[in-house]
């Protein structure tokens, strides 16, 4: 006996005027029953949760059939009873898997509850043979459960005439041996005699071609072997970009076939009434298509190939042939036809040197038609004469490769004769800049590759020399070297810097002055000045101050401060006074006197220097 | 004593003969490879150049030659790998740039990891100059900086000070970039997909989920390496494992 509960609002009570309503019992009950009702509800919840917890989870995988043909699909269901989990299909390497969603249900069977999750997949076999759906791991609450492996026999599709199949695909190109640059059309066709849905089309890679899909997909009905099919066409314009034998890989279409149920079900007679059908997924592939691309023959000498391949025409029109100097006329050159019209470059116009030309942007009108690109490209040039006269325009030529004839073809546009009369306006008023007469009109254009290849090998023996790259330690060392040099310079500077303290400077002066005094040639005044300077400098050097004069009393007190006894200080001070008095009295000094003074001064200086 | 000198001179002579012989053998192998290439025997050219590379010759021109030979042999993955290796060694070589650009047009996948245009503008010197040039500029500026500082210390010219600040800033900038380049070269590894098509998976096994597919010649960043697999990053949101044999580390 099945009793299915939908658990909702259990134990939820609503009170109103002493009468109690519960969600599971909408009948009003007296208040005194409420206590018993709550106990019952709690007991039910505990019972249910215990039952759910006690039930161990199981997993199961089933397929709808074990025998399929290549391209057919089968359904796989992974059922998890007693919980939910993660299904890992990474082991199904022999099949392409498509998820079809999941369903869940909650059941109570004879007082036992269970939850069931079902995950649905469509499996498409990737090859024929005895394939196995391996044990699928399902992780439930951190524990891995495995399904039982299933064997599936996949047989090759028997060769059946296209008209006898329900659905099939084909692919073809409009020209199997085109010239390089010639546009061809690749047509993919889906023939279906039954209803199809959820079609997913994967076009080929088209290696070696420039490919563009024609936007409008055609659909029509046709009869094959007496059976009516709906044909859906997808077309691509292909332009081969390299020569040789090129293969267009198979195009793939994954499609769902809408069919009536295969297995009889109870009340199956009602299927047609209720529209009960099932969908099987199939993968259809076209055969590879081989295209042999021919290289263009060498162009005839003296011709300038425009790069156009196809069928083209050229026309030219000049809006005025009778002009005045300074008037403008427009030359329109139109290239039209089918092929790589978008690559058409401005044609060379041999403008007379007395004309100034101004080119306009080309006007394009290119359509994608059933057999490829077609349309026209118009190049307009404004021409302004700067000199009166009669001029002749040479024909404008276009050399293209005619794919029908298999040869280069040169077309000529119209020839013009233009009469230019003098302008009513003074020539100086015409605002036209005349180009250098000897220079040909500029026909510069962007240089494009006409062929692609790589540059040659490096044949020098340098290739055998391992390149030395600076390592990080070396870089750091080289970075640190100037810093070390800077530091070393600082050290050297400090070591070689002269001591320029006042004491040392004054001592130097004392020595210098004594040296000057020792010179025999010195005059008396110079001699005495030198002695005075020597004594004062020597005293001040000991004190460590700069200066140039001292009175005898200052000299005495400074010497006593330096630790000299009073007699010695007196003697030195008197010597200083004596030198000063000789200097200011201006009397002559004999040699003995000079020697005596020099000797005394030297002794004082030496004592102070000691 | 005389006997010792004679022995040492004799040994040196023999050593020079041996190295000369080795060098000429390598030169012969290189020439054989070049001849094979010219005759259209690409596998033989690859074999000769790879022999030299395995023998320890690590030069930009050799990597370039290998790239050419692989490209001619229709092995785009290996060609891109060797061109990338050559770019590390001779980044400014015009022939290499031309062939590399041509090979890039043959790859099927869009370029994955790309530097932000803002970064390319802000740190233009890093992207415009090759690492070797940046290193030498840093060293030159550093030398000029410290010489200027020494002159300033000796001559005490105040006029020098603004220039020294500018030189110091430039030195810092280029030295930091050079160090970053070292870091980038040591820590950030790139690889190139070698086979025509590779499934990038979520795990180490062939049965792991295929996350996305990459094609020959696509450059990816190597995030981690295990014994047999590499964890690669194609773009910020595309990361997965490939076999070591399916990707060549640059």
Short mmCIF file of N, CA and C in Angstrom, two decimals, chain A residues 88-91 93 205 207 449 452-472 474-475 478-483 486 489 493 497, chain B residues 26-27 30-31 34 37-38 49 52 56-59 61-62 64-65 68 71-72 83 89 93 95 98-99 102 108 135-136 139 142-143 146 149-150 154 178 182 207 209:
data_model
loop_
_atom_site.label_atom_id
_atom_site.label_comp_id
_atom_site.label_asym_id
_atom_site.label_seq_id
_atom_site.Cartn_x
_atom_site.Cartn_y
_atom_site.Cartn_z
N UNK A 88 29.76 11.36 -11.72
CA UNK A 88 30.98 11.67 -12.48
C UNK A 88 30.98 10.83 -13.77
N UNK A 89 30.80 11.49 -14.90
CA UNK A 89 30.73 10.76 -16.18
C UNK A 89 32.05 10.83 -16.94
N UNK A 90 33.14 11.26 -16.26
CA UNK A 90 34.40 11.43 -17.00
C UNK A 90 34.94 10.11 -17.54
N UNK A 91 34.45 8.98 -16.99
CA UNK A 91 34.95 7.68 -17.46
C UNK A 91 34.29 7.20 -18.74
N UNK A 93 34.40 7.37 -21.95
CA UNK A 93 35.23 7.90 -23.04
C UNK A 93 34.74 7.45 -24.41
N UNK A 205 36.52 22.85 -40.40
CA UNK A 205 37.52 23.89 -40.11
C UNK A 205 37.86 24.74 -41.33
N UNK A 207 40.44 24.36 -43.43
CA UNK A 207 41.87 24.67 -43.47
C UNK A 207 42.30 24.94 -44.90
N UNK A 449 51.50 41.44 -49.01
CA UNK A 449 52.26 40.23 -49.29
C UNK A 449 51.66 39.55 -50.52
N UNK A 452 53.81 34.06 -48.96
CA UNK A 452 54.30 34.01 -47.59
C UNK A 452 55.28 32.86 -47.44
N UNK A 453 56.38 33.13 -46.79
CA UNK A 453 57.36 32.09 -46.46
C UNK A 453 58.22 32.65 -45.35
N UNK A 454 59.04 31.80 -44.77
CA UNK A 454 59.92 32.27 -43.71
C UNK A 454 61.27 32.64 -44.28
N UNK A 455 62.01 33.43 -43.52
CA UNK A 455 63.35 33.82 -43.94
C UNK A 455 64.31 32.66 -43.71
N UNK A 456 65.47 32.66 -44.40
CA UNK A 456 66.32 31.46 -44.36
C UNK A 456 67.05 31.26 -43.03
N UNK A 457 67.81 30.17 -42.99
CA UNK A 457 68.55 29.80 -41.78
C UNK A 457 69.69 30.78 -41.52
N UNK A 458 70.21 30.72 -40.32
CA UNK A 458 71.42 31.48 -39.99
C UNK A 458 72.58 30.50 -40.16
N UNK A 459 73.41 30.80 -41.12
CA UNK A 459 74.45 29.83 -41.47
C UNK A 459 75.81 30.16 -40.87
N UNK A 460 75.92 31.30 -40.16
CA UNK A 460 77.21 31.63 -39.57
C UNK A 460 77.53 30.67 -38.43
N UNK A 461 78.83 30.50 -38.18
CA UNK A 461 79.25 29.59 -37.11
C UNK A 461 78.97 30.17 -35.73
N UNK A 462 78.48 31.43 -35.69
CA UNK A 462 78.08 32.01 -34.40
C UNK A 462 77.00 31.17 -33.74
N UNK A 463 76.28 30.45 -34.57
CA UNK A 463 75.20 29.61 -34.03
C UNK A 463 75.73 28.58 -33.05
N UNK A 464 77.03 28.30 -33.12
CA UNK A 464 77.62 27.30 -32.22
C UNK A 464 78.12 27.91 -30.93
N UNK A 465 78.05 29.23 -30.84
CA UNK A 465 78.57 29.88 -29.63
C UNK A 465 77.44 30.12 -28.64
N UNK A 466 77.58 29.48 -27.50
CA UNK A 466 76.57 29.64 -26.47
C UNK A 466 76.58 31.08 -25.98
N UNK A 467 75.43 31.71 -26.05
CA UNK A 467 75.34 33.10 -25.62
C UNK A 467 75.47 33.21 -24.11
N UNK A 468 76.25 34.18 -23.70
CA UNK A 468 76.44 34.38 -22.26
C UNK A 468 75.45 35.44 -21.79
N UNK A 469 74.62 35.03 -20.88
CA UNK A 469 73.70 36.02 -20.32
C UNK A 469 74.14 36.35 -18.90
N UNK A 470 74.02 37.60 -18.56
CA UNK A 470 74.50 38.05 -17.26
C UNK A 470 73.60 37.47 -16.16
N UNK A 471 74.22 36.76 -15.22
CA UNK A 471 73.43 36.17 -14.14
C UNK A 471 73.14 37.24 -13.08
N UNK A 472 72.20 36.96 -12.22
CA UNK A 472 71.82 37.94 -11.18
C UNK A 472 73.00 38.27 -10.25
N UNK A 474 76.16 38.31 -10.96
CA UNK A 474 77.07 39.19 -11.71
C UNK A 474 76.49 40.60 -11.83
N UNK A 475 75.21 40.63 -12.12
CA UNK A 475 74.55 41.94 -12.23
C UNK A 475 74.66 42.70 -10.91
N UNK A 478 78.22 43.93 -10.45
CA UNK A 478 78.52 45.09 -11.30
C UNK A 478 77.79 46.34 -10.80
N UNK A 479 76.61 46.11 -10.23
CA UNK A 479 75.85 47.24 -9.67
C UNK A 479 76.55 47.77 -8.42
N UNK A 480 77.19 46.86 -7.68
CA UNK A 480 77.83 47.27 -6.42
C UNK A 480 79.20 47.89 -6.66
N UNK A 481 79.82 47.59 -7.80
CA UNK A 481 81.19 48.07 -8.04
C UNK A 481 81.32 49.59 -7.94
N UNK A 482 80.46 50.39 -8.62
CA UNK A 482 80.59 51.84 -8.48
C UNK A 482 80.40 52.32 -7.05
N UNK A 483 79.55 51.61 -6.31
CA UNK A 483 79.33 52.01 -4.91
C UNK A 483 80.61 51.78 -4.12
N UNK A 486 83.05 54.41 -5.01
CA UNK A 486 82.73 55.67 -4.35
C UNK A 486 83.22 55.64 -2.90
N UNK A 489 86.98 55.95 -2.81
CA UNK A 489 87.41 57.33 -3.07
C UNK A 489 87.29 58.16 -1.81
N UNK A 493 90.33 60.02 0.05
CA UNK A 493 90.27 61.48 0.26
C UNK A 493 90.51 61.83 1.72
N UNK A 497 93.71 64.02 3.01
CA UNK A 497 93.36 65.41 3.28
C UNK A 497 94.35 66.02 4.29
N UNK B 26 81.38 19.88 -34.38
CA UNK B 26 80.13 20.62 -34.22
C UNK B 26 79.84 21.45 -35.46
N UNK B 27 80.90 22.05 -35.99
CA UNK B 27 80.72 22.87 -37.20
C UNK B 27 80.23 21.99 -38.34
N UNK B 30 76.60 21.29 -37.87
CA UNK B 30 75.79 22.47 -38.22
C UNK B 30 75.65 22.57 -39.74
N UNK B 31 76.79 22.39 -40.42
CA UNK B 31 76.76 22.49 -41.89
C UNK B 31 75.90 21.39 -42.50
N UNK B 34 72.40 22.45 -42.13
CA UNK B 34 72.05 23.52 -43.09
C UNK B 34 71.87 22.94 -44.49
N UNK B 37 68.63 21.12 -44.72
CA UNK B 37 67.52 22.11 -44.80
C UNK B 37 67.39 22.63 -46.22
N UNK B 38 68.54 22.95 -46.81
CA UNK B 38 68.51 23.51 -48.17
C UNK B 38 67.97 22.51 -49.18
N UNK B 49 70.35 19.82 -35.83
CA UNK B 49 70.29 20.99 -34.94
C UNK B 49 69.98 20.57 -33.50
N UNK B 52 73.00 19.31 -31.70
CA UNK B 52 73.85 20.40 -31.18
C UNK B 52 73.24 21.00 -29.92
N UNK B 56 74.66 20.87 -25.62
CA UNK B 56 74.95 21.99 -24.70
C UNK B 56 75.09 23.34 -25.36
N UNK B 57 74.90 23.40 -26.67
CA UNK B 57 75.00 24.72 -27.34
C UNK B 57 73.68 25.46 -27.13
N UNK B 58 73.79 26.58 -26.47
CA UNK B 58 72.59 27.35 -26.12
C UNK B 58 72.70 28.71 -26.80
N UNK B 59 72.34 28.74 -28.07
CA UNK B 59 72.48 30.01 -28.80
C UNK B 59 71.18 30.36 -29.51
N UNK B 61 70.74 31.83 -32.55
CA UNK B 61 70.65 31.39 -33.95
C UNK B 61 70.32 29.91 -34.11
N UNK B 62 70.83 29.07 -33.20
CA UNK B 62 70.53 27.63 -33.29
C UNK B 62 69.04 27.39 -33.02
N UNK B 64 66.69 29.53 -33.54
CA UNK B 64 66.01 30.07 -34.73
C UNK B 64 66.00 29.03 -35.84
N UNK B 65 67.17 28.41 -36.08
CA UNK B 65 67.27 27.39 -37.14
C UNK B 65 66.33 26.22 -36.86
N UNK B 68 62.83 27.21 -37.68
CA UNK B 68 62.62 27.17 -39.14
C UNK B 68 62.41 25.73 -39.62
N UNK B 71 59.13 24.34 -38.60
CA UNK B 71 58.03 24.98 -39.33
C UNK B 71 57.92 24.40 -40.74
N UNK B 72 59.07 24.22 -41.37
CA UNK B 72 59.06 23.63 -42.71
C UNK B 72 58.55 22.19 -42.66
N UNK B 83 61.10 29.07 -31.59
CA UNK B 83 61.11 30.51 -31.85
C UNK B 83 61.01 31.29 -30.52
N UNK B 89 66.74 34.74 -26.37
CA UNK B 89 68.19 34.90 -26.53
C UNK B 89 68.54 36.03 -27.50
N UNK B 93 66.33 40.28 -33.08
CA UNK B 93 66.74 39.80 -34.40
C UNK B 93 65.59 39.97 -35.40
N UNK B 95 65.07 38.84 -38.50
CA UNK B 95 64.66 37.60 -39.19
C UNK B 95 63.75 36.78 -38.27
N UNK B 98 60.32 38.27 -37.95
CA UNK B 98 59.52 38.04 -39.17
C UNK B 98 58.95 36.62 -39.17
N UNK B 99 59.85 35.65 -38.94
CA UNK B 99 59.40 34.25 -39.00
C UNK B 99 58.43 33.93 -37.87
N UNK B 102 55.10 35.26 -38.71
CA UNK B 102 54.48 34.41 -39.72
C UNK B 102 53.92 33.15 -39.07
N UNK B 108 46.02 28.41 -34.28
CA UNK B 108 44.55 28.44 -34.35
C UNK B 108 43.93 29.19 -33.18
N UNK B 135 69.31 45.78 -18.45
CA UNK B 135 70.41 45.51 -17.50
C UNK B 135 71.57 46.47 -17.75
N UNK B 136 71.96 46.62 -19.01
CA UNK B 136 73.12 47.46 -19.31
C UNK B 136 72.81 48.93 -19.05
N UNK B 139 73.15 49.40 -15.36
CA UNK B 139 74.56 49.43 -14.94
C UNK B 139 75.20 50.75 -15.34
N UNK B 142 73.92 53.53 -13.16
CA UNK B 142 74.47 53.37 -11.81
C UNK B 142 75.90 53.89 -11.74
N UNK B 143 76.68 53.58 -12.77
CA UNK B 143 78.08 54.05 -12.80
C UNK B 143 78.11 55.58 -12.86
N UNK B 146 77.19 57.19 -9.39
CA UNK B 146 78.20 57.17 -8.32
C UNK B 146 79.41 58.01 -8.70
N UNK B 149 78.33 61.46 -7.89
CA UNK B 149 78.35 61.66 -6.44
C UNK B 149 79.79 61.89 -5.95
N UNK B 150 80.72 61.15 -6.54
CA UNK B 150 82.14 61.31 -6.15
C UNK B 150 82.63 62.71 -6.52
N UNK B 154 83.97 65.73 -4.07
CA UNK B 154 85.31 66.31 -4.18
C UNK B 154 85.22 67.80 -4.50
N UNK B 178 65.25 45.59 -13.97
CA UNK B 178 66.17 44.49 -14.28
C UNK B 178 66.00 43.36 -13.28
N UNK B 182 64.67 39.43 -13.82
CA UNK B 182 65.30 38.20 -13.32
C UNK B 182 64.27 37.33 -12.59
N UNK B 207 40.95 10.13 -18.29
CA UNK B 207 39.49 10.10 -18.16
C UNK B 207 38.96 11.33 -17.43
N UNK B 209 37.74 15.08 -16.75
CA UNK B 209 36.88 15.89 -17.63
C UNK B 209 37.71 16.82 -18.51
#
